[in-house]
Coordinates of N, CA, C and O in Angstrom, one line a residue:
X1 N 0.6 -1.5 0.2 CA -0.3 -0.2 0.0 C 0.8 1.4 0.0 O 1.8 1.3 0.8
X2 N 0.5 2.3 -0.9 CA 1.3 3.3 -1.0 C 0.8 4.3 0.5 O -0.4 4.7 0.8
X3 N 1.7 5.1 1.0 CA 1.4 5.9 2.0 C 1.9 7.4 1.5 O 3.0 7.6 0.7
X4 N 1.2 8.4 2.0 CA 1.7 9.9 1.8 C 2.2 10.0 3.0 O 1.5 10.1 4.0
X5 N 3.4 10.6 2.8 CA 4.2 11.5 4.3 C 3.5 12.6 4.3 O 2.7 13.2 3.8
X6 N 3.5 12.8 5.8 CA 2.9 13.9 6.4 C 3.4 15.0 5.6 O 4.8 14.8 5.8
X7 N 3.1 16.5 5.5 CA 3.7 17.7 5.1 C 4.0 18.2 6.6 O 3.3 17.6 7.7
X8 N 4.3 19.8 6.6 CA 4.8 20.4 8.1 C 3.4 20.6 8.5 O 3.5 20.8 9.5
X9 N 2.1 20.4 7.7 CA 1.1 20.7 8.8 C 0.0 19.7 8.5 O -0.9 19.9 8.9
X10 N 0.0 18.8 7.5 CA -1.2 17.7 7.5 C -0.2 16.6 7.4 O 0.4 15.9 7.0
X11 N -1.5 15.6 7.5 CA -1.7 13.9 7.4 C -2.6 13.7 6.5 O -3.5 14.1 6.5
X12 N -2.2 12.4 5.5 CA -3.1 12.2 5.0 C -3.0 10.4 5.0 O -2.1 9.7 5.0
X13 N -4.4 9.9 5.1 CA -4.8 8.8 5.2 C -6.1 8.0 4.0 O -6.9 8.8 4.1
X14 N -5.7 6.7 3.6 CA -6.6 6.4 2.7 C -7.7 6.1 3.5 O -7.8 5.1 4.4
X15 N -8.8 6.1 2.9 CA -10.3 6.2 3.4 C -10.5 4.6 2.8 O -10.2 4.4 2.0
X16 N -11.4 3.9 3.7 CA -11.9 2.7 3.1 C -13.5 2.6 3.3 O -14.2 3.6 3.4
X17 N -14.1 1.0 3.0 CA -15.8 1.4 2.5 C -15.8 1.3 4.3 O -17.4 2.0 4.6
X18 N -15.4 1.9 5.5 CA -16.0 1.9 6.9 C -15.7 2.7 7.3 O -16.3 3.3 8.4
X19 N -15.6 3.9 6.3 CA -15.1 5.6 6.4 C -16.4 6.3 5.9 O -15.7 7.4 5.9
X20 N -17.7 5.8 5.8 CA -19.2 6.3 5.5 C -19.1 7.6 6.5 O -19.4 8.9 6.1
X21 N -18.8 7.9 8.0 CA -19.1 8.6 8.6 C -18.3 9.8 8.6 O -18.7 11.5 8.3
X22 N -16.8 9.8 7.9 CA -16.1 11.0 7.5 C -16.6 11.5 6.3 O -16.5 12.9 5.7
X23 N -16.8 10.7 5.5 CA -17.9 11.3 4.3 C -19.2 12.3 4.5 O -19.2 13.3 4.0
X24 N -19.8 11.6 4.9 CA -20.9 12.3 5.8 C -20.4 13.5 6.2 O -21.2 14.5 5.6
X25 N -19.5 13.4 6.8 CA -19.2 14.9 7.9 C -19.0 16.1 7.4 O -19.9 17.1 7.5
X26 N -18.3 15.8 6.1 CA -18.3 17.1 5.4 C -19.0 17.3 4.3 O -19.2 18.4 4.1
X27 N -19.7 16.6 4.1 CA -21.2 16.9 2.9 C -22.2 17.3 3.7 O -23.1 17.8 3.1
X28 N -21.9 17.7 5.2 CA -23.2 18.6 5.9 C -22.8 20.1 5.8 O -23.5 20.7 6.5
X29 N -21.5 20.3 5.4 CA -21.3 21.8 5.3 C -21.9 22.0 3.9 O -21.1 22.0 2.8
X30 N -22.7 23.1 4.1 CA -23.5 24.0 2.5 C -22.4 24.6 1.9 O -22.8 24.7 0.7
X31 N -21.4 25.3 2.5 CA -20.3 25.9 1.6 C -19.4 25.2 1.1 O -18.8 25.6 -0.1
X32 N -19.1 24.0 1.4 CA -18.7 22.7 0.7 C -19.4 22.4 -0.3 O -18.8 22.3 -1.7
X33 N -20.6 22.0 -0.2 CA -21.7 21.5 -1.2 C -22.3 22.4 -2.2 O -22.4 22.3 -3.3
X34 N -21.9 23.6 -2.0 CA -22.0 25.0 -2.8 C -21.3 24.6 -4.1 O -21.9 24.7 -5.4
X35 N -19.9 24.0 -3.9 CA -19.5 24.0 -5.0 C -19.8 22.6 -5.5 O -19.0 22.7 -7.1
X36 N -19.9 22.0 -5.2 CA -20.3 20.5 -6.0 C -21.8 20.6 -6.6 O -22.2 19.8 -7.4
X37 N -22.7 20.7 -5.6 CA -24.0 20.5 -6.7 C -25.2 21.7 -5.8 O -26.4 21.6 -5.7
X38 N -24.7 23.1 -5.7 CA -25.5 24.2 -5.5 C -25.8 24.4 -3.9 O -26.6 24.9 -3.5
X39 N -25.1 23.5 -3.1 CA -25.6 23.7 -1.5 C -26.4 22.4 -1.0 O -26.5 22.5 0.4
X40 N -26.6 21.6 -1.7 CA -27.4 20.5 -1.0 C -26.4 19.2 -0.3 O -25.9 18.8 -1.1
X41 N -27.0 19.2 1.2 CA -26.1 18.4 1.6 C -26.3 16.7 1.6 O -27.8 16.5 1.0
X42 N -25.7 15.8 2.0 CA -25.8 14.4 1.4 C -26.2 13.8 2.4 O -25.8 14.4 3.6
X43 N -27.4 13.2 2.1 CA -27.9 11.8 3.4 C -26.8 10.5 3.6 O -26.1 10.4 3.0
X44 N -26.7 10.1 4.8 CA -26.0 9.1 5.3 C -26.7 7.9 3.9 O -25.6 7.4 3.4
X45 N -28.0 7.8 3.7 CA -28.2 7.2 2.5 C -27.5 7.4 1.1 O -27.3 6.4 0.2
X46 N -27.3 8.7 0.6 CA -27.0 8.7 -0.6 C -25.2 8.4 -0.6 O -24.7 8.0 -1.4
X47 N -24.6 8.7 0.6 CA -23.2 8.0 0.8 C -23.2 6.6 0.8 O -22.2 5.8 0.1
X48 N -24.0 6.0 1.7 CA -23.8 4.7 1.4 C -24.2 3.9 0.4 O -23.7 2.9 -0.5
X49 N -25.5 4.7 -0.6 CA -25.6 3.9 -1.5 C -25.0 4.1 -3.1 O -25.1 3.6 -3.9
X50 N -24.5 5.6 -2.8 CA -24.0 6.2 -3.9 C -22.6 6.3 -3.9 O -21.6 5.7 -4.8
X51 N -21.8 6.7 -2.7 CA -20.3 7.2 -2.6 C -20.1 5.9 -2.5 O -18.7 5.7 -3.4
X52 N -20.3 4.9 -1.6 CA -19.4 3.7 -1.3 C -19.0 2.8 -2.5 O -18.1 2.4 -2.6
X53 N -20.4 2.8 -3.4 CA -19.9 1.7 -4.6 C -19.2 2.7 -5.7 O -18.3 1.6 -6.1
X54 N -19.0 3.8 -5.6 CA -18.0 4.5 -6.5 C -16.7 4.2 -5.8 O -16.1 4.3 -6.7
X55 N -16.5 4.1 -4.7 CA -15.0 4.7 -4.2 C -14.7 3.2 -4.2 O -13.6 2.9 -4.5
X56 N -15.9 2.1 -4.2 CA -15.2 0.7 -4.4 C -14.7 0.0 -5.5 O -13.8 -0.3 -6.0
X57 N -15.2 1.0 -6.6 CA -14.7 0.6 -8.3 C -13.5 1.0 -8.5 O -12.7 0.7 -9.6
X58 N -12.9 2.3 -7.6 CA -11.6 2.8 -8.5 C -10.3 3.1 -7.1 O -9.6 3.0 -7.0
X59 N -10.7 2.2 -5.8 CA -10.2 2.4 -4.5 C -8.9 0.9 -5.1 O -9.2 -0.1 -5.5
X60 N -7.9 1.4 -5.1 CA -6.8 0.7 -5.4 C -5.5 0.8 -4.2 O -4.6 2.0 -4.8
X61 N -5.2 0.4 -3.1 CA -4.3 0.8 -2.0 C -3.0 1.1 -2.5 O -2.1 1.5 -2.3
X62 N -2.3 -0.4 -3.5 CA -1.2 -0.6 -3.7 C -1.0 0.3 -5.1 O 0.5 0.9 -4.6
X63 N -1.8 1.1 -5.4 CA -1.5 2.3 -6.7 C -1.6 3.7 -5.9 O -1.2 4.6 -6.4
X64 N -2.3 4.1 -4.6 CA -2.5 5.2 -3.8 C -3.9 5.8 -4.3 O -4.0 6.9 -4.0
X65 N -4.4 5.1 -5.5 CA -5.8 5.4 -5.5 C -7.0 5.4 -4.8 O -7.3 4.5 -4.0
X66 N -7.9 6.4 -4.3 CA -9.3 6.3 -3.8 C -9.2 7.7 -2.8 O -8.4 8.9 -3.4
X67 N -10.2 7.7 -1.9 CA -10.1 9.1 -1.3 C -9.0 8.7 -0.1 O -9.5 7.9 0.7
X68 N -8.4 10.2 0.1 CA -7.5 10.2 1.1 C -7.7 11.1 2.0 O -8.2 12.4 1.4
X69 N -8.5 10.9 3.6 CA -8.3 11.9 4.3 C -7.4 12.5 4.9 O -6.5 12.5 4.5
X70 N -8.1 14.2 5.0 CA -6.6 15.0 5.2 C -7.1 15.5 6.9 O -8.3 16.0 6.9
X71 N -6.0 15.8 7.6 CA -6.0 16.0 9.2 C -5.1 17.3 9.2 O -3.9 16.9 8.5
X72 N -5.6 18.0 9.9 CA -4.3 18.9 10.8 C -3.5 18.6 11.6 O -4.0 17.7 12.7
X73 N -2.3 18.3 11.1 CA -1.1 17.8 12.4 C -1.4 18.5 13.9 O -1.5 17.5 14.8
X74 N -1.5 19.4 14.0 CA -1.7 20.3 15.2 C -2.5 19.6 16.0 O -2.4 19.6 17.5
X75 N -3.8 19.6 15.4 CA -4.8 19.0 16.7 C -5.3 18.0 16.1 O -6.9 17.5 16.7
X76 N -5.2 17.2 14.9 CA -5.8 15.9 14.6 C -6.9 16.8 13.6 O -8.2 15.9 13.5
X77 N -7.3 17.9 13.6 CA -8.8 18.2 12.8 C -8.9 17.6 11.8 O -8.3 17.4 10.8
X78 N -10.4 17.2 11.2 CA -10.7 16.5 10.1 C -10.5 17.5 9.4 O -11.7 18.4 9.2
X79 N -10.0 18.0 8.2 CA -10.5 18.8 7.2 C -11.4 18.6 6.2 O -11.7 19.5 5.1
X80 N -11.2 17.3 5.4 CA -11.9 17.1 4.4 C -11.2 16.1 3.7 O -10.5 15.0 4.7
X81 N -11.1 15.6 2.6 CA -10.9 14.4 1.6 C -10.2 15.2 0.0 O -10.3 16.1 -0.4
X82 N -9.5 14.7 0.0 CA -8.7 14.8 -1.6 C -9.0 13.4 -2.3 O -9.1 12.1 -2.1
X83 N -9.5 13.0 -3.7 CA -9.3 12.0 -4.6 C -8.6 11.9 -5.3 O -8.3 12.7 -6.1
X84 N -8.2 10.8 -5.6 CA -6.7 10.3 -6.6 C -7.4 9.2 -7.1 O -7.6 8.2 -6.5
X85 N -7.4 9.1 -8.5 CA -7.9 8.1 -9.1 C -7.8 7.9 -10.6 O -7.0 9.4 -11.0
X86 N -7.6 7.2 -11.4 CA -7.0 7.0 -12.7 C -8.2 7.1 -13.6 O -9.1 6.8 -13.3
X87 N -8.4 8.3 -14.5 CA -9.0 8.5 -15.6 C -8.6 7.9 -17.0 O -7.4 8.2 -17.0
X88 N -9.4 7.4 -17.7 CA -9.1 7.4 -18.7 C -9.7 7.6 -20.3 O -10.4 8.3 -20.5
X89 N -9.1 8.5 -21.0 CA -9.2 9.0 -22.0 C -8.8 8.5 -23.5 O -8.4 7.5 -23.6
X90 N -9.5 9.1 -24.0 CA -9.4 8.6 -25.6 C -7.8 8.5 -26.0 O -7.3 7.5 -26.6
X91 N -7.1 9.1 -25.2 CA -5.8 8.7 -25.8 C -5.1 8.5 -24.5 O -3.8 7.8 -25.2
X92 N -4.7 9.1 -23.7 CA -3.8 8.3 -22.3 C -4.9 8.2 -21.0 O -5.5 9.1 -21.0
X93 N -4.1 7.5 -20.5 CA -4.9 7.7 -19.1 C -4.0 8.5 -18.3 O -3.0 9.1 -18.8
X94 N -5.0 9.2 -17.5 CA -4.2 10.2 -16.6 C -4.9 10.2 -15.1 O -5.8 9.3 -14.9
X95 N -4.0 11.1 -14.3 CA -4.9 11.2 -12.9 C -5.6 12.2 -12.9 O -5.3 13.3 -13.2
X96 N -6.5 12.3 -11.9 CA -7.5 13.0 -11.7 C -7.8 13.3 -10.2 O -7.2 12.2 -9.4
X97 N -7.3 14.2 -9.7 CA -7.2 15.0 -8.5 C -8.5 15.7 -8.3 O -9.0 16.9 -8.5
X98 N -9.5 15.4 -7.0 CA -10.6 16.4 -6.6 C -10.3 16.7 -4.9 O -10.0 15.6 -4.3
X99 N -10.7 18.0 -4.5 CA -10.7 18.1 -2.7 C -11.8 18.2 -2.4 O -13.0 18.5 -3.6
X100 N -12.5 18.1 -1.2 CA -13.5 17.8 -0.7 C -13.2 18.6 0.9 O -12.9 17.7 1.5
X101 N -13.1 19.9 1.1 CA -12.9 20.0 1.8 C -13.7 21.1 2.7 O -14.1 21.4 2.5
X102 N -13.9 20.6 4.3 CA -14.9 21.3 4.9 C -14.6 23.2 5.4 O -15.3 23.8 5.7
X103 N -13.3 22.9 5.2 CA -12.6 24.3 5.8 C -11.4 24.5 5.0 O -10.7 24.6 5.4
X104 N -11.4 24.9 3.7 CA -10.4 25.1 2.8 C -9.4 26.3 3.0 O -8.3 26.6 2.8
X105 N -9.6 27.0 4.0 CA -9.1 28.2 4.5 C -7.8 27.7 5.7 O -6.7 28.1 5.7
X106 N -7.7 26.4 5.9 CA -7.1 26.0 6.9 C -6.2 25.2 6.7 O -6.3 24.4 5.8

């Protein structure tokens, strides 16, 4: 499994199928969701029935693909997550990075 070393301020940990609560927590912030779907919060059912099956399709710990939680080192506060996955285009594979943070200023 690939691990991402801590930065001066942040720790990254690969999320798994057991981490629905962390996905749900960020999706309750309307300011985060404003950029994704106009501000609509996700329900736990949305997370369990939509997000977790999607995660399962591209989760590959050996390559580092999946959703990585981001925590601040100073107090271990959960800031959100980043998605790292392979996307296939007609010409070549590429990596896609998507962030989902409850407090992007931190």
